[in-house]
Every structure is written in structure tokens, then in C-alpha cells.
mmCIF file of C-alpha atoms in Angstrom:
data_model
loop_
_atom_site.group_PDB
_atom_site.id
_atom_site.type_symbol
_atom_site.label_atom_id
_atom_site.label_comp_id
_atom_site.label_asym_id
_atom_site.label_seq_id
_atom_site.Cartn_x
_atom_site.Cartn_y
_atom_site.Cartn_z
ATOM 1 C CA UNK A 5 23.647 -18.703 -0.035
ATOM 2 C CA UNK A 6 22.600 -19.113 -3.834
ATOM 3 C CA UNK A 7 23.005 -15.940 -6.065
ATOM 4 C CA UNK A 8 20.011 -14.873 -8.195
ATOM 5 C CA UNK A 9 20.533 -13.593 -11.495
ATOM 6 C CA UNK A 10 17.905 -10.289 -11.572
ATOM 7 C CA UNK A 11 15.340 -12.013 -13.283
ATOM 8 C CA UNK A 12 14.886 -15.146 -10.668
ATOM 9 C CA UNK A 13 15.622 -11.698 -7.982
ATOM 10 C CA UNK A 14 12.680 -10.115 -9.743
ATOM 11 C CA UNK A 15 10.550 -13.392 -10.221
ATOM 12 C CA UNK A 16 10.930 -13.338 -5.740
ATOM 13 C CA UNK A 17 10.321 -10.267 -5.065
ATOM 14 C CA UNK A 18 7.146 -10.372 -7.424
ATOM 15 C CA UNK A 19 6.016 -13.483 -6.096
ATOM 16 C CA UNK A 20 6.480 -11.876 -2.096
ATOM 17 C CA UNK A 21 4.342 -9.087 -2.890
ATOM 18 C CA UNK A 22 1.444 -11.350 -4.604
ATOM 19 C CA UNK A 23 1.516 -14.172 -2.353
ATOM 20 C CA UNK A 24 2.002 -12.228 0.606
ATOM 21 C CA UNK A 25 -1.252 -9.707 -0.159
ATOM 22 C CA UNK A 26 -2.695 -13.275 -0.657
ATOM 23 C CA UNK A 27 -1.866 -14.029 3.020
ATOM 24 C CA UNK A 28 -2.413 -10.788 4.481
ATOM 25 C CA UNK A 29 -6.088 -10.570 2.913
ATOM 26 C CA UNK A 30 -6.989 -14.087 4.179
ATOM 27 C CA UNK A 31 -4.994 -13.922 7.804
ATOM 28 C CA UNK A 32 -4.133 -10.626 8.354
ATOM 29 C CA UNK A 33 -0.657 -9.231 9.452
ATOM 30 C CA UNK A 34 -0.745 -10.847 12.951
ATOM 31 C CA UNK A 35 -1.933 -14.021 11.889
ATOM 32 C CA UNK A 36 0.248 -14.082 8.759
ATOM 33 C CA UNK A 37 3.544 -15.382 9.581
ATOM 34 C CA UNK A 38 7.367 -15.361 7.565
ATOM 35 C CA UNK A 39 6.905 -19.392 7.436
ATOM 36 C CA UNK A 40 3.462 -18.602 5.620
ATOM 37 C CA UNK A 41 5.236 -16.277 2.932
ATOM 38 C CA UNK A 42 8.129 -18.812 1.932
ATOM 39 C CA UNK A 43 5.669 -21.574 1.916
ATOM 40 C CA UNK A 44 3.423 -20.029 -0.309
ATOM 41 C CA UNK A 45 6.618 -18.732 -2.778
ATOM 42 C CA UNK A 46 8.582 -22.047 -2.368
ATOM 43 C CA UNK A 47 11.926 -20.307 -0.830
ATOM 44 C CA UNK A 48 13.486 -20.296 2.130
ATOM 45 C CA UNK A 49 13.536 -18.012 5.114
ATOM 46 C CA UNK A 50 17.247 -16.437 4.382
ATOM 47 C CA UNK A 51 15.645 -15.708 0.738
ATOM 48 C CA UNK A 52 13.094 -13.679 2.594
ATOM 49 C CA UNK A 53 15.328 -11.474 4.292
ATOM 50 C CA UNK A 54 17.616 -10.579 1.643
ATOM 51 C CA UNK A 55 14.426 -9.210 0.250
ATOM 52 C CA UNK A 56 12.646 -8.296 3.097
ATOM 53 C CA UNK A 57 13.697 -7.036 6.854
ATOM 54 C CA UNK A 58 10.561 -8.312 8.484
ATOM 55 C CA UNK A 59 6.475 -9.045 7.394
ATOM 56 C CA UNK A 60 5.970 -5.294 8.083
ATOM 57 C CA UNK A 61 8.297 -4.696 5.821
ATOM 58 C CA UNK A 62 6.301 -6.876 3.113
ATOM 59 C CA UNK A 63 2.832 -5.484 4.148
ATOM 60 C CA UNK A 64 4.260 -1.879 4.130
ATOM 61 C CA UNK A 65 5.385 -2.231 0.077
ATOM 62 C CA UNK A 66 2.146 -3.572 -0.887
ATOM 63 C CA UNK A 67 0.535 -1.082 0.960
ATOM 64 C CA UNK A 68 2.675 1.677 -0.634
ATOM 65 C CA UNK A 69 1.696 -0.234 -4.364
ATOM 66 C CA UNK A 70 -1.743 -0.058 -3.133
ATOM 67 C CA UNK A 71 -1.670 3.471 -2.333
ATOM 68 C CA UNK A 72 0.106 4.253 -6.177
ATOM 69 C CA UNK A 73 -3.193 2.849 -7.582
ATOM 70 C CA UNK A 74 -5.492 4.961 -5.749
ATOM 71 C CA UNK A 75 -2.891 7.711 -6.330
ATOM 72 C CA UNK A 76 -2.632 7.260 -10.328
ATOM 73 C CA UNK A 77 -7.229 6.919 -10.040
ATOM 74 C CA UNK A 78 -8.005 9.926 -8.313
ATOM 75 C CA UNK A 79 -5.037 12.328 -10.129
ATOM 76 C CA UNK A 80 -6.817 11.403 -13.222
ATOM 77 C CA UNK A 81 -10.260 12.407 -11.508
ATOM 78 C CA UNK A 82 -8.474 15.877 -10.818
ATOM 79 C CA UNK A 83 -7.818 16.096 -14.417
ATOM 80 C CA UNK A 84 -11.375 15.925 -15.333
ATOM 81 C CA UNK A 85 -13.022 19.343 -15.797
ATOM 82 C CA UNK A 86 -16.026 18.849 -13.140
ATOM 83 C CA UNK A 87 -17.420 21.569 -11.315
ATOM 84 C CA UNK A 88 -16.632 22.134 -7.780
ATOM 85 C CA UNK A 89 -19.627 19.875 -6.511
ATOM 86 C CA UNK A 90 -19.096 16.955 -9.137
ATOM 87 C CA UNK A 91 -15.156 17.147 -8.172
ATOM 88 C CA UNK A 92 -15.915 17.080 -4.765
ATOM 89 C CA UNK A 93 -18.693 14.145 -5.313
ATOM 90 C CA UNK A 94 -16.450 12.203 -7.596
ATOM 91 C CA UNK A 95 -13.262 12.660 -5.098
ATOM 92 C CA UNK A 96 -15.390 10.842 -1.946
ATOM 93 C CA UNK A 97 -16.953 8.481 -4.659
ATOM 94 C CA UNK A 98 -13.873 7.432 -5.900
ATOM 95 C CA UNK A 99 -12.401 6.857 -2.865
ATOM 96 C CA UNK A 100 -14.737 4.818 -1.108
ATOM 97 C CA UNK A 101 -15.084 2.846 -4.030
ATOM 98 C CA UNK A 102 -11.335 2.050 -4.237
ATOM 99 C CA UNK A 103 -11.181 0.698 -0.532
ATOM 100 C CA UNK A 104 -14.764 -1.593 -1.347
ATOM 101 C CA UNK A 105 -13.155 -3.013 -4.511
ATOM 102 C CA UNK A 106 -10.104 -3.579 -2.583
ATOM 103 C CA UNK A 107 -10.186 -6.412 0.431
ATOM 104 C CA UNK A 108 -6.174 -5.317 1.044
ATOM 105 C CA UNK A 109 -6.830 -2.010 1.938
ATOM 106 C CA UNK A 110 -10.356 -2.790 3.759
ATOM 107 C CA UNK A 111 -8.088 -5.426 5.889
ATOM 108 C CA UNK A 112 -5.702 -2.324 6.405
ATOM 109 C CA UNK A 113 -7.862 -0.393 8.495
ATOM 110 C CA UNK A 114 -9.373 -3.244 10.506
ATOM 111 C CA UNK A 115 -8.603 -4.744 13.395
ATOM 112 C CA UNK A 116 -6.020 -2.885 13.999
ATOM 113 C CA UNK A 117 -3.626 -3.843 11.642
ATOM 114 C CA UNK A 118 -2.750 0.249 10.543
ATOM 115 C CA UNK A 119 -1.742 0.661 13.934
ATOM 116 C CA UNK A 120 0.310 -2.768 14.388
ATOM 117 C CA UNK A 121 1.724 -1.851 11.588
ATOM 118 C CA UNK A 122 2.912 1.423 12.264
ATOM 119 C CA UNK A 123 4.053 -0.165 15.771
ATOM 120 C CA UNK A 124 6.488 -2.715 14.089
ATOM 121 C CA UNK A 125 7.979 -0.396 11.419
ATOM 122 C CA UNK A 126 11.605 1.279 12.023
ATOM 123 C CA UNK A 127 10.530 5.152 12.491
ATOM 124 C CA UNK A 128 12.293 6.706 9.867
ATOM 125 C CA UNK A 129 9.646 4.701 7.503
ATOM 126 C CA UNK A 130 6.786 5.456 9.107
ATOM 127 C CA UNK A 131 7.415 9.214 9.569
ATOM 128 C CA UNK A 132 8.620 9.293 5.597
ATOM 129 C CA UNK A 133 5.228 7.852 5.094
ATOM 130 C CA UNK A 134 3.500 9.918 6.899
ATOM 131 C CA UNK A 135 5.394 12.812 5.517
ATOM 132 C CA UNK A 136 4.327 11.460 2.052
ATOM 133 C CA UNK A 137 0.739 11.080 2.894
ATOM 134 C CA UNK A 138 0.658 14.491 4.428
ATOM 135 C CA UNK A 139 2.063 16.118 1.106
ATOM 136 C CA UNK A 140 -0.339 14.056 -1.080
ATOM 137 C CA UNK A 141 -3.384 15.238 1.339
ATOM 138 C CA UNK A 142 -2.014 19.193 0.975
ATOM 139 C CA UNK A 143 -1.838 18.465 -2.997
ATOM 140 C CA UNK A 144 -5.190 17.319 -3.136
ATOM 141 C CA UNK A 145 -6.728 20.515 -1.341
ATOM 142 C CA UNK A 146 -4.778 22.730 -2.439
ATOM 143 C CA UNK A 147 -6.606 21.329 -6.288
ATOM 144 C CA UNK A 148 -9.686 21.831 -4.374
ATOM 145 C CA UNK A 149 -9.166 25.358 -3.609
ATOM 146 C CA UNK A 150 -7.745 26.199 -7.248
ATOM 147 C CA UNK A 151 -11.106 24.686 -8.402
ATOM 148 C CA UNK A 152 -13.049 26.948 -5.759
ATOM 149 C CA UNK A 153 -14.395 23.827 -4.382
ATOM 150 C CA UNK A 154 -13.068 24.756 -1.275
ATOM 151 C CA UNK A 155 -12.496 28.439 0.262
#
């Protein structure tokens, strides 16, 4: 098997995570398969999985670069100084807006491709996601109640 220097290792792994959202917007994870990813990046299937386990795998780190963008968006909303209703407004705005602007995370929640996902990752990442997610969610009310937009 060829050795990569860490800019062609790079150059992959950047071209997975684009080409793969690609295929994942257009197909879906079910419909999306590994021969579809090394097609679309020009490498070959044992390249894949010295990057990658498994799709899931794939979809799950452009999910979690997804979620860093809505992450980075809304802690700058907290920054603002709104009042409690305009936070609170701006928070659901923001959000919603996020998910319409972006057809990866509106494919995310359809069809069930959260829960296939969460059905074809090893546990321990899916319950340090969810252990993640849970922290981030107790962050962001707990800046609510500091604010007084929540009791």
C-alpha cells in the first residue's frame, strides 16, 4: 500500500469530506455507497479505510463539521447583548435558518438517515456524541437563564 506524505494524506481526507457531503446530499447515506466515495475522489477502496472505518464513519465527521458551524453562529448570537425576547427570537431564528441554508443537515433529519446513522455507528461514538450534544444543549440554557430569558 502507497505511503502519503501529510499533504497528499490531507489533500484525501479533504477531498472525502467534500465529495462525500456531495454524495450524501444528492443520495443520501443508504443510497450512497464506499464505491461512490472513491469514484468521486479518484482512490481506491483500501485508501478509504485507512481514513475511514465505514460511510457512517464519513457522514458522522461531516456531520460533527456541520454541527461546529452552527456551534461557532449561534455562540456569537449569545454574545450579542439582546434582551431576553430578541435572544430567545434570534436563538430559534438562527437555527432554523442554519438547517434551510443547509441541504446536509436538512438530509440529516429525513428519511431516517439520523436514526440509520446512529444504528451503524460503534456505541462509544454515538453516546460521546450524545454526551456532547447534551452538554452543548445545558450550555445554551443555562445562557438563557443567566439572561433571565428563562426562569
Amino acid at each position: 500500500m502507497p505511503k502519503f506524505t501529510e499533504e497528499e494524506k490531507e489533500h484525501i481526507r479533504q477531498s472525502l469530506l467534500v465529495k462525500g457531503k456531495e454524495l450524501f446530499v444528492k443520495y443520501g447515506l443508504a443510497k450512497t455507497s464506499i464505491d461512490d466515495i472513491i469514484l468521486a475522489c479518484g482512490i481506491g477502496k483500501g485508501t478509504f479505510y485507512k481514513f475511514f472505518p465505514s460511510k457512517e464513519e464519513l457522514y458522522y465527521e461531516i456531520l460533527k463539521n456541520e454541527e461546529e458551524v452552527k456551534k461557532t453562529v449561534l455562540n456569537e448570537l449569545f454574545r450579542e447583548k439582546l434582551s431576553p425576547k430578541e435572544l430567545l427570537t434570534s436563538f430559534f431564528h438562527t437555527s432554523f435558518q442554519l438547517v434551510e441554508e443547509n441541504p446536509f443537515l436538512q438530509r440529516a433529519f429525513q428519511d431516517g438517515e439520523h436514526e440509520r446513522l446512529a444504528r451503524k455507528l460503534p456505541k462509544h461514538i454515538v453516546e460521546q456524541f450524545s454526551k456532547e450534544y447534551t452538554e452543548r444543549g445545558i450550555q445554551a440554557v443555562n445562557i438563557l437563564i443567566e439572561r433571565g430569558v428563562l426562569p
